[in-house]
Coordinates of C-alpha atoms and ligand atoms in Angstrom, one line a residue:
X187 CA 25.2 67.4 -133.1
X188 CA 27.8 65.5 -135.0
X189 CA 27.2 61.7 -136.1
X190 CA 30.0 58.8 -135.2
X191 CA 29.3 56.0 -136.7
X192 CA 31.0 52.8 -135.4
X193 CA 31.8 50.5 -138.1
X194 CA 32.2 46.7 -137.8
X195 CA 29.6 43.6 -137.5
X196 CA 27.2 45.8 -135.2
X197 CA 27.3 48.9 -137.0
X198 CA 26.0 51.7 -135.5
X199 CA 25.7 55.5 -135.1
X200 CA 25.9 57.5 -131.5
X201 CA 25.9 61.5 -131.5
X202 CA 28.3 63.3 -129.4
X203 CA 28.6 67.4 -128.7
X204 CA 31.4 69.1 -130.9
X205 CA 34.5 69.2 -128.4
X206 CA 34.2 65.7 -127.1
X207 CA 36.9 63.7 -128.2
X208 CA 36.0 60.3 -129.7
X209 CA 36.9 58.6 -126.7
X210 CA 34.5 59.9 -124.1
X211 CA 31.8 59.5 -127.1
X212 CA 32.9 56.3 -127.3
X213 CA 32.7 55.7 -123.8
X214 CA 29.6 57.3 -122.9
X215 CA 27.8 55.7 -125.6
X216 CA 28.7 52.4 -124.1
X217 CA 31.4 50.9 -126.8
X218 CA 34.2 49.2 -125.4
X219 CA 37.1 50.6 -126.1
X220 CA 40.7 50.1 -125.0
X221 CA 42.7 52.7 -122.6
X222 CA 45.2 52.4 -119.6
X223 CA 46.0 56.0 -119.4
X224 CA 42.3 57.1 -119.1
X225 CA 43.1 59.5 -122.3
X226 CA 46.1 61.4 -121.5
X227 CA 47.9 60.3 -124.8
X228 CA 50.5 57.7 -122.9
X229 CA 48.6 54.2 -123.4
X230 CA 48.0 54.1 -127.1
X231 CA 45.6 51.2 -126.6
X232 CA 42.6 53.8 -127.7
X233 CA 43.6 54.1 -131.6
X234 CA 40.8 53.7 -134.0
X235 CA 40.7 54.4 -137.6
X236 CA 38.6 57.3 -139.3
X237 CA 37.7 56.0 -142.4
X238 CA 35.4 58.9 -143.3
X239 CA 35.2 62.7 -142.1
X240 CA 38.5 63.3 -140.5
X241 CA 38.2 66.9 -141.5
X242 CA 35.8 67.1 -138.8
X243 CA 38.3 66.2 -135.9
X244 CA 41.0 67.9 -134.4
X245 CA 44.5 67.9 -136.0
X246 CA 46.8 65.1 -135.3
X247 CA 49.6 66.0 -132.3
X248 CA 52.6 65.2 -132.6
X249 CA 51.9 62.6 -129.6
X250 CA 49.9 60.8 -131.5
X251 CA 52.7 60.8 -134.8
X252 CA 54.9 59.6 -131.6
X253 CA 52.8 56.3 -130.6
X254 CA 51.2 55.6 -134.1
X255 CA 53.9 56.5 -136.3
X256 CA 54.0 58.6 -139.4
X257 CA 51.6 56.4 -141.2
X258 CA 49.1 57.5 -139.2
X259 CA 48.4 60.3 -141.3
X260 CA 47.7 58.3 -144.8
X261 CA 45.8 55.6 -143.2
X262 CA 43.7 57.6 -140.8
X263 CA 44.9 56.4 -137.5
X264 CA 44.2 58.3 -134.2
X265 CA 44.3 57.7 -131.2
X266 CA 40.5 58.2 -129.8
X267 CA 41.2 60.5 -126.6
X268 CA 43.0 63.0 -128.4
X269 CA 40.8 63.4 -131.5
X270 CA 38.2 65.7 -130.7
X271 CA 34.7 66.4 -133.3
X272 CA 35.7 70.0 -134.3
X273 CA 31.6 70.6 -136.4
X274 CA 28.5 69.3 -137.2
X275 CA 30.2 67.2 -140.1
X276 CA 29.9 63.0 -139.7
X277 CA 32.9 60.7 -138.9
X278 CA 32.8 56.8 -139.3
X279 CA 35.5 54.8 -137.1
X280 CA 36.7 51.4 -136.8
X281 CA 37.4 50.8 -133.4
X282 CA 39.1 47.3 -132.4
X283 CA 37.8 44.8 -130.2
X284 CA 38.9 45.1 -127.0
X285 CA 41.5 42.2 -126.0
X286 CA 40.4 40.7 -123.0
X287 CA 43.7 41.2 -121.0
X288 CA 42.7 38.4 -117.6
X289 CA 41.7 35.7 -120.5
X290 CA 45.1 36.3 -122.3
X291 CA 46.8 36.1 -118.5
X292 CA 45.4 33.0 -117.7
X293 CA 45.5 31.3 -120.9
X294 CA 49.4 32.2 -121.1
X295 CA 49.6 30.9 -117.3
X296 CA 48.1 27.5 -118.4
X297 CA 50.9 27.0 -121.0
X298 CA 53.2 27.4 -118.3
X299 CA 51.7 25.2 -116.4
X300 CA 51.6 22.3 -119.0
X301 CA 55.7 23.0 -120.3
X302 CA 56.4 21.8 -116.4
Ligands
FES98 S1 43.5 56.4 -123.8 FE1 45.6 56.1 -123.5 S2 46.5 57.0 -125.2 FE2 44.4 57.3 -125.5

């Protein structure tokens, strides 16, 4: 089974069938992970970077060139729903910390309250 490892201050690895697309990995192995769209490619909160083995995931799609722009490519970008683990090769992925979106509600909510 292919190897993900998750890069970042609590590095680890998690194994996933080949198919699965990084996103359910992700998500069944317990990483938080951003998404609205509950991966159908219209959110783009679920973008990670491959930093290693991205010949062993699916092709980007032009929906993903769309939401991550043609840079994407060079620096390894994807969004995690539609890259899927195409072998048995290893991929290593940054995947951002997830924002806390209430915290960032109420914090902005405060500041309104204290400009009145
Ligand atoms: S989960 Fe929404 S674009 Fe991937």
């Amino acid at each position: 089974m292919p190897k993900i490892t998750i890069t970042g201050p609590t590095e680890r690895t998690i194994e996933a069938p080949v198919g699965t697309s990084l996103l359910r990995a992700l998500q069944d192995a317990s990483q938080p992970i951003s998404t609205s769209c509950g991966g159908v490619a219209t959110c783009a909160l679920c973008r990670v970077t491959v930093t290693q083995g991205r010949e062993h995931l699916t092709a980007l799609v032009d929906t993903e060139i769309n939401h991550l722009g043609t840079i994407a490519k060079i620096v390894g970008l994807r969004l995690a729903c539609q890259a899927k683990l195409t072998g048995t090769g290893d991929v290593r992925v940054e995947v951002p910390e997830v924002e806390d979106v209430a915290a960032r509600k109420a914090a902005k909510a405060a500041r309104m309250r204290q400009r009145r």
